[in-house]
Short mmCIF file of C-alpha atoms in Angstrom, two decimals:
data_model
loop_
_atom_site.label_atom_id
_atom_site.label_comp_id
_atom_site.label_asym_id
_atom_site.label_seq_id
_atom_site.Cartn_x
_atom_site.Cartn_y
_atom_site.Cartn_z
CA MET W 1 36.32 40.54 -15.83
CA ASN W 2 38.25 37.61 -14.44
CA LYS W 3 37.74 38.89 -10.91
CA LYS W 4 33.95 39.09 -11.41
CA LEU W 5 33.85 35.56 -12.76
CA THR W 6 35.88 34.29 -9.81
CA TYR W 7 33.53 35.97 -7.32
CA PHE W 8 30.52 34.63 -9.18
CA LEU W 9 31.88 31.06 -9.11
CA ILE W 10 32.69 31.34 -5.40
CA TYR W 11 29.21 32.71 -4.74
CA LEU W 12 27.65 29.90 -6.81
CA CYS W 13 29.64 27.25 -4.92
CA LEU W 14 28.54 28.69 -1.59
CA ILE W 15 24.90 28.71 -2.64
CA LEU W 16 25.02 25.16 -3.91
CA SER W 17 26.87 23.84 -0.87
CA CYS W 18 24.36 25.47 1.49
CA ASN W 19 21.38 24.07 -0.34
CA SER W 20 21.06 20.79 1.52
CA VAL W 21 18.83 18.13 0.09
CA ASP W 22 17.19 15.82 2.57
CA PRO W 23 17.79 12.23 1.65
CA GLU W 24 14.74 10.34 0.54
CA PRO W 25 13.12 8.66 3.52
CA GLU W 26 13.55 4.94 3.54
CA ILE W 27 10.26 3.32 2.64
CA GLN W 28 9.55 0.41 4.93
CA ASP W 29 7.94 -2.68 3.44
CA PRO W 30 4.31 -3.04 4.65
CA LEU W 31 4.94 -6.73 5.31
CA ASP W 32 7.86 -5.87 7.63
CA ILE W 33 5.62 -3.39 9.46
CA GLN W 34 2.91 -6.03 9.88
CA ALA W 35 5.44 -8.66 10.97
CA ASP W 36 6.87 -6.29 13.56
CA LEU W 37 3.38 -5.74 14.98
CA LEU W 38 2.91 -9.53 15.29
CA ASN W 39 6.14 -10.13 17.24
CA GLY W 40 5.39 -10.72 20.90
CA THR W 41 3.07 -12.64 23.19
CA TRP W 42 -0.69 -12.42 22.76
CA VAL W 43 -3.25 -13.54 25.36
CA LEU W 44 -6.92 -14.18 24.76
CA LYS W 45 -8.82 -10.95 25.37
CA ASP W 46 -11.44 -12.61 27.61
CA GLU W 47 -13.39 -15.85 27.97
CA SER W 48 -15.76 -14.88 25.17
CA SER W 49 -12.97 -14.20 22.66
CA ALA W 50 -12.65 -17.70 21.24
CA VAL W 51 -15.56 -18.41 18.91
CA LYS W 52 -16.37 -21.36 16.68
CA ASP W 53 -19.23 -20.99 14.20
CA GLY W 54 -20.67 -18.16 16.30
CA ASN W 55 -20.50 -20.12 19.57
CA ILE W 56 -18.20 -19.08 22.41
CA ILE W 57 -15.66 -21.79 23.32
CA THR W 58 -14.54 -20.98 26.87
CA ASP W 59 -12.08 -23.90 26.96
CA PHE W 60 -9.54 -21.69 25.15
CA LYS W 61 -9.70 -19.01 27.86
CA ASP W 62 -6.02 -19.46 28.88
CA ILE W 63 -4.43 -19.70 25.42
CA THR W 64 -1.43 -17.56 24.55
CA VAL W 65 0.25 -17.25 21.16
CA THR W 66 3.80 -15.98 20.83
CA PHE W 67 5.11 -14.80 17.46
CA SER W 68 8.88 -14.54 17.13
CA GLY W 69 11.43 -13.78 14.46
CA ALA W 70 8.73 -12.23 12.29
CA THR W 71 9.84 -10.52 9.08
CA LYS W 72 8.30 -10.00 5.66
CA ASP W 73 9.42 -13.57 4.91
CA GLY W 74 7.48 -15.08 7.83
CA GLY W 75 8.38 -16.29 11.27
CA ASN W 76 7.54 -18.72 14.05
CA TYR W 77 4.76 -19.08 16.57
CA ALA W 78 4.27 -21.08 19.74
CA THR W 79 1.19 -21.55 21.87
CA THR W 80 0.55 -22.40 25.48
CA ASN W 81 -2.68 -23.75 26.92
CA SER W 82 -4.18 -24.62 23.54
CA ILE W 83 -6.83 -27.25 24.19
CA ASP W 84 -6.56 -28.61 20.66
CA SER W 85 -3.52 -28.73 18.39
CA ASN W 86 -5.78 -29.01 15.34
CA VAL W 87 -7.03 -25.49 16.07
CA TRP W 88 -3.82 -23.95 17.47
CA PRO W 89 -0.77 -26.24 17.21
CA ASN W 90 1.89 -26.04 19.94
CA ASN W 91 4.31 -24.40 17.50
CA GLY W 92 5.08 -23.89 13.87
CA GLY W 93 6.09 -21.47 11.20
CA TRP W 94 4.12 -19.06 9.10
CA GLN W 95 4.46 -16.80 6.09
CA PHE W 96 2.37 -14.11 4.47
CA GLN W 97 0.15 -15.77 1.90
CA ASN W 98 0.69 -14.24 -1.56
CA ASN W 99 2.38 -11.20 0.04
CA ASP W 100 -0.96 -10.20 1.60
CA LYS W 101 -0.36 -8.55 4.98
CA SER W 102 -3.77 -9.70 6.22
CA LYS W 103 -3.27 -13.42 5.43
CA LEU W 104 -0.92 -15.82 7.22
CA LEU W 105 -0.29 -19.34 6.01
CA ARG W 106 0.66 -21.54 8.95
CA SER W 107 2.98 -24.51 8.48
CA ASP W 108 -0.04 -26.81 8.98
CA ASN W 109 -1.57 -25.25 5.82
CA VAL W 110 -4.25 -23.32 7.69
CA VAL W 111 -4.76 -19.79 6.33
CA LEU W 112 -5.45 -17.14 8.96
CA SER W 113 -7.04 -13.80 8.19
CA ILE W 114 -5.56 -11.29 10.61
CA SER W 115 -6.14 -7.77 11.80
CA VAL W 116 -3.37 -6.47 14.05
CA THR W 117 -2.51 -3.23 15.84
CA GLN W 118 0.11 -2.53 18.49
CA THR W 119 -2.25 -3.89 21.16
CA THR W 120 -4.85 -6.13 19.48
CA LEU W 121 -4.84 -9.16 17.21
CA ARG W 122 -7.86 -10.82 15.60
CA THR W 123 -7.42 -14.11 13.80
CA SER W 124 -10.07 -15.92 11.84
CA PHE W 125 -9.64 -19.20 10.04
CA THR W 126 -11.40 -22.36 8.97
CA ILE W 127 -10.48 -25.87 10.08
CA VAL W 128 -11.50 -28.55 7.61
CA GLY W 129 -12.08 -32.10 8.80
CA GLY W 130 -12.02 -33.58 12.27
CA LEU W 131 -13.96 -32.75 15.41
CA LYS W 132 -12.84 -29.11 15.44
CA GLU W 133 -14.05 -28.40 11.89
CA GLY W 134 -15.57 -24.97 11.57
CA ASN W 135 -14.95 -21.24 11.37
CA TRP W 136 -12.85 -19.94 14.25
CA VAL W 137 -12.28 -16.38 15.46
CA PHE W 138 -9.85 -15.44 18.27
CA ASP W 139 -9.38 -11.96 19.73
CA PHE W 140 -6.08 -11.38 21.52
CA ILE W 141 -4.40 -8.52 23.34
CA LYS W 142 -0.66 -8.02 23.54
CA GLN W 143 0.90 -8.97 26.84
#
C-alpha cells in the first residue's frame, strides 16, 4: 500500500509541475498607451489642415508640434513655426484632463480634444479672448 501511495504522489507531483499556468498579461494603462502615441514630432497634414471657425488659416502651414516625455501623468510639447503663441505656444507642459485620454490640458489652461493614432493627430480647442479667439482644429501627421 505504501508503494502505491508513493507512486501516486510522484505521479501527482509530475502532473502538477507540468501544468504550467501562463502569468496574467500585464494590463497597460490606456493613458500610457495614448501618451506613447503622442510622443514624437507632428507636422501639419497640408495647408488646409489649420482651421479657425470653419475657415482655413494657411499661415500655420509650416507648424510642427513635438511631444516628449509623455506618460499617463503628462509631458511636454514644443512648437516650431507657430504664427501665434496664443494659439500654439512655443513650448509648455500638458496633462490628461480628468484622466480622459481624449482631453489634454495645456500649461496655458487651454483644453485640447484629441484623436490620435500611430500616424495621425487631430486637435481641437477654443481660444477665449484676444485676436485669435475662436474654435481651432489642426490635423497633423507624424513625421
